[in-house]
Coordinates of C-alpha atoms and ligand atoms in Angstrom, one line a residue:
M1 CA 0.0 0.0 0.0
R2 CA 2.9 2.2 0.9
K3 CA 4.7 1.4 -2.3
Y4 CA 1.6 2.0 -4.1
S5 CA 1.1 5.5 -2.8
R6 CA 4.6 6.4 -3.4
S7 CA 4.2 5.5 -7.1
L8 CA 1.0 7.5 -7.1
V9 CA 2.9 10.5 -5.7
F10 CA 5.5 10.0 -8.3
L11 CA 3.1 9.8 -11.0
L12 CA 1.2 12.9 -9.9
L13 CA 4.5 14.8 -9.6
S14 CA 5.6 13.8 -13.0
F15 CA 2.3 14.8 -14.4
F16 CA 2.5 18.1 -12.6
F17 CA 6.0 18.7 -14.0
S18 CA 5.3 17.6 -17.5
T19 CA 2.3 19.7 -17.6
F20 CA 4.3 22.6 -16.2
L21 CA 7.2 22.2 -18.5
C22 CA 4.7 21.7 -21.3
L23 CA 3.2 25.0 -20.5
G24 CA 6.6 26.6 -20.2
D25 CA 7.5 25.3 -23.8
S26 CA 4.4 26.3 -25.5
S27 CA 4.0 29.6 -23.7
S28 CA 4.5 32.3 -26.2
F29 CA 6.0 34.5 -23.4
S30 CA 9.5 33.0 -23.5
F31 CA 12.9 33.8 -25.2
H32 CA 12.1 30.9 -27.6
E33 CA 9.3 33.0 -29.1
T34 CA 11.0 36.4 -28.8
L35 CA 13.0 38.4 -31.5
T36 CA 15.7 40.0 -29.5
Q37 CA 17.2 43.0 -31.2
V38 CA 20.2 45.2 -30.1
S39 CA 19.9 49.0 -31.1
T40 CA 17.7 50.5 -33.8
L41 CA 17.9 50.8 -37.6
N42 CA 17.8 54.5 -37.4
A43 CA 20.8 54.4 -35.0
L44 CA 22.7 52.2 -37.4
L45 CA 21.7 54.4 -40.5
N46 CA 23.1 57.4 -38.4
G47 CA 26.5 55.6 -38.0
A48 CA 26.2 54.2 -34.5
Y49 CA 28.6 51.2 -35.3
D50 CA 30.2 50.8 -31.9
G51 CA 29.4 47.4 -30.5
T52 CA 27.5 47.4 -27.1
V53 CA 26.7 43.7 -26.6
T54 CA 29.0 40.6 -27.0
Y55 CA 28.1 37.6 -28.9
R56 CA 28.5 35.6 -25.7
E57 CA 25.3 37.5 -24.5
I58 CA 23.5 37.2 -27.8
E59 CA 23.8 33.4 -28.1
K60 CA 21.8 33.3 -24.9
R61 CA 18.9 34.8 -26.8
G62 CA 18.9 33.1 -30.0
D63 CA 20.5 30.5 -32.3
F64 CA 19.2 32.1 -35.5
G65 CA 19.4 35.7 -36.9
V66 CA 21.3 38.5 -38.7
G67 CA 23.3 41.4 -37.8
T68 CA 26.7 43.1 -38.0
F69 CA 29.8 43.6 -35.9
Q70 CA 31.9 46.4 -34.1
A71 CA 32.8 49.2 -36.6
L72 CA 30.3 47.5 -39.1
N73 CA 32.9 44.7 -39.9
G74 CA 30.7 42.6 -42.2
E75 CA 27.5 40.8 -42.2
M76 CA 26.3 38.3 -39.5
V77 CA 24.5 35.0 -40.1
A78 CA 23.6 32.8 -37.2
L79 CA 22.2 29.4 -38.0
D80 CA 21.9 26.3 -35.8
G81 CA 23.4 28.1 -32.9
K82 CA 26.7 28.9 -35.0
F83 CA 27.5 32.4 -35.7
Y84 CA 29.3 33.5 -39.0
Q85 CA 31.0 36.7 -40.1
V86 CA 31.0 37.6 -43.7
R87 CA 33.6 40.2 -44.3
A88 CA 34.0 42.7 -47.1
D89 CA 36.8 40.3 -48.6
G90 CA 33.8 37.8 -49.2
K91 CA 35.2 35.3 -46.8
V92 CA 33.5 33.7 -43.9
Y93 CA 34.9 33.8 -40.4
S94 CA 33.8 32.2 -37.2
V95 CA 32.7 34.8 -34.6
S96 CA 34.5 35.1 -31.3
P97 CA 32.2 35.2 -28.2
E98 CA 34.1 38.5 -27.1
E99 CA 33.1 40.3 -30.3
K100 CA 30.5 43.1 -29.8
T101 CA 27.6 43.9 -32.1
P102 CA 26.1 47.3 -32.6
F103 CA 23.0 45.9 -34.3
V104 CA 21.6 42.4 -34.4
S105 CA 18.3 40.4 -34.4
V106 CA 18.1 36.9 -33.1
T107 CA 15.6 34.3 -32.0
F108 CA 15.5 30.6 -31.2
F109 CA 14.3 29.0 -34.4
D110 CA 11.5 26.6 -33.8
P111 CA 9.5 26.3 -37.0
D112 CA 5.7 26.5 -37.0
L113 CA 5.2 25.9 -40.7
K114 CA 7.1 24.5 -43.6
F115 CA 6.4 24.5 -47.3
E116 CA 8.3 23.6 -50.5
I117 CA 8.9 26.2 -53.2
A118 CA 10.6 26.1 -56.6
G119 CA 11.6 28.5 -59.4
V120 CA 11.1 31.8 -57.8
D121 CA 13.0 34.9 -57.6
Y122 CA 13.0 37.2 -54.6
E123 CA 9.9 39.2 -55.5
E124 CA 8.0 35.9 -56.3
F125 CA 9.2 34.4 -53.1
K126 CA 7.8 37.5 -51.3
K127 CA 4.4 37.0 -53.0
E128 CA 4.3 33.4 -51.8
F129 CA 5.5 34.1 -48.2
D130 CA 3.0 37.1 -47.9
K131 CA 0.2 34.4 -48.1
K132 CA 1.6 32.8 -44.9
I133 CA 1.5 36.1 -42.9
V134 CA -1.7 35.5 -41.3
N135 CA -1.2 38.1 -38.6
P136 CA 0.7 41.2 -39.9
N137 CA 1.4 42.5 -36.4
L138 CA 3.8 39.6 -35.5
F139 CA 7.4 38.8 -36.5
Y140 CA 8.2 35.9 -38.8
A141 CA 11.6 34.2 -38.6
I142 CA 12.4 32.9 -42.1
K143 CA 14.7 30.0 -43.2
I144 CA 15.0 28.9 -46.8
D145 CA 17.1 25.7 -47.4
G146 CA 17.8 25.0 -51.0
V147 CA 19.7 25.2 -54.3
F148 CA 19.9 28.7 -55.6
E149 CA 20.4 29.2 -59.4
Y150 CA 21.5 32.8 -58.6
I151 CA 22.3 34.9 -55.6
K152 CA 23.6 38.4 -55.3
T153 CA 24.8 39.4 -51.8
R154 CA 26.8 42.2 -50.2
S155 CA 28.9 42.9 -47.2
V156 CA 30.1 46.1 -45.6
P157 CA 33.6 47.0 -45.0
K158 CA 35.0 47.8 -41.5
Q159 CA 34.7 51.6 -40.8
S160 CA 37.0 54.0 -38.9
K161 CA 35.9 57.1 -36.9
P162 CA 34.3 59.5 -37.5
Y163 CA 31.9 56.9 -38.7
P164 CA 30.1 57.9 -42.0
P165 CA 26.2 57.3 -42.2
L166 CA 25.3 53.9 -43.6
I167 CA 24.0 55.5 -46.9
E168 CA 27.6 56.6 -47.5
V169 CA 29.0 53.1 -46.6
V170 CA 26.7 51.1 -48.9
K171 CA 27.8 53.2 -51.9
H172 CA 31.2 51.5 -51.7
Q173 CA 29.7 48.0 -50.7
P174 CA 31.4 45.0 -52.2
T175 CA 28.8 42.6 -53.7
F176 CA 29.2 38.9 -54.6
E177 CA 27.4 36.7 -57.1
F178 CA 27.0 33.0 -57.0
K179 CA 25.4 30.5 -59.4
N180 CA 24.0 27.0 -58.5
I181 CA 24.9 27.2 -55.0
R182 CA 23.4 25.2 -52.1
G183 CA 22.9 26.9 -48.9
T184 CA 20.4 28.6 -46.3
M185 CA 18.9 32.0 -46.2
V186 CA 18.2 33.3 -42.7
G187 CA 16.2 36.3 -41.7
F188 CA 13.0 37.9 -40.8
W189 CA 9.9 39.4 -41.9
C190 CA 9.0 42.4 -39.7
P191 CA 5.6 44.3 -39.3
A192 CA 5.3 47.8 -40.8
F193 CA 5.0 49.4 -37.4
I194 CA 8.7 48.6 -36.7
K195 CA 9.8 51.4 -39.1
G196 CA 12.8 53.2 -37.7
I197 CA 13.5 50.4 -35.2
S198 CA 14.1 47.6 -37.6
V199 CA 13.7 46.7 -41.3
P200 CA 9.9 46.5 -42.2
G201 CA 9.2 43.6 -44.5
Y202 CA 11.9 41.1 -45.7
H203 CA 15.6 41.0 -44.5
L204 CA 17.6 38.0 -45.5
H205 CA 21.2 36.9 -45.1
F206 CA 22.8 33.9 -46.8
I207 CA 25.3 31.3 -45.9
S208 CA 26.4 28.6 -48.3
Q209 CA 26.3 24.9 -47.3
D210 CA 30.2 24.7 -47.3
R211 CA 30.1 27.9 -45.0
K212 CA 32.6 29.6 -47.3
S213 CA 30.4 32.5 -48.9
G214 CA 27.4 34.5 -47.8
G215 CA 26.3 38.0 -47.1
H216 CA 23.3 40.3 -47.0
V217 CA 20.9 39.2 -49.7
L218 CA 20.2 41.6 -52.7
K219 CA 18.8 39.3 -55.2
F220 CA 18.2 35.6 -55.7
T221 CA 16.5 32.8 -57.9
L222 CA 15.6 29.8 -56.0
K223 CA 15.6 26.6 -58.1
K224 CA 14.1 24.4 -55.3
G225 CA 13.9 24.7 -51.6
I226 CA 12.1 24.2 -48.2
V227 CA 10.9 27.4 -46.5
S228 CA 10.4 27.1 -42.7
L229 CA 8.9 29.9 -40.7
D230 CA 8.7 30.6 -36.9
I231 CA 5.9 33.0 -35.9
T232 CA 7.4 35.3 -33.3
P233 CA 5.0 37.2 -31.0
N234 CA 7.5 38.9 -28.7
F235 CA 10.0 41.7 -29.3
F236 CA 12.8 42.6 -26.9
L237 CA 14.8 45.7 -27.7
T238 CA 18.1 47.0 -26.2
L239 CA 18.3 50.7 -26.9
P240 CA 21.3 52.2 -28.4
E241 CA 23.8 53.6 -25.9
N242 CA 24.8 56.5 -28.2
P243 CA 22.8 59.5 -27.0
M244 CA 22.0 60.9 -30.5
S245 CA 18.4 61.9 -31.1
L246 CA 16.5 59.4 -33.3
Q247 CA 13.2 61.4 -32.9
E248 CA 13.1 63.4 -36.1
I249 CA 14.9 61.1 -38.4
N250 CA 12.9 60.1 -41.4
R251 CA 15.1 57.7 -43.3
E252 CA 12.5 55.7 -45.4
N253 CA 14.3 56.3 -48.7
E254 CA 17.6 55.5 -47.0
I255 CA 16.3 52.1 -45.8
K256 CA 15.3 51.4 -49.4
E257 CA 18.7 52.3 -50.6
V258 CA 20.6 50.4 -47.8
E259 CA 18.5 47.3 -47.8
R260 CA 18.0 46.6 -51.5
Ligands
LIG1 ZN1 21.5 42.6 -43.7

């Protein structure tokens, strides 16, 4: 009888904990369902390129995302918990945990939906993905694994002080073109209300399967691939340390220049 009641207690406890853990996992209020961002897009456009948060801290907030580095030294791609730096020389370097970032967006990628797609360019892809955006007030982490007929990426060269605004930097951005390349696109779709804080709409970075090339995606044609998306209802923002006023900046046209 005593043995029996012990087992019952154990069962009840495990039921309690599994339910509790289950709720914890599926709760939308967790870092697994949060887009964490350092600084704002307007601050970056204004030349706030000094890193404020280390990648050691960033990896606690996500295993997937895009960003940049101290002094704007290249494009960052995070995939499966590994962080890559695509520098202006077009090569891919691993990221030291001590490295700081002035601008980054990460989440833990737990896909909610997957679909196959073939024979689309970036604009056609957007039209297909738009259909999956059921709630336009949420964030969507996007992963595209596939074979790309064509990709054009860019990186940004490391800057020195006084830092020029981003619009000046991208005038001299090195671009890279790839044909018939296998790899993964990593990025986000952000709601329109995020203007000034992040990039509204699509923002994708690329990393090749051999981890030797990548960058910020400008154009692509996808031969065949699988798109996964993670609906992300929370947003955590670390404000820029630089005390510049971001109130009156309207950089809508600059964002178009810088991101496309
Ligand atoms: Zn980018």
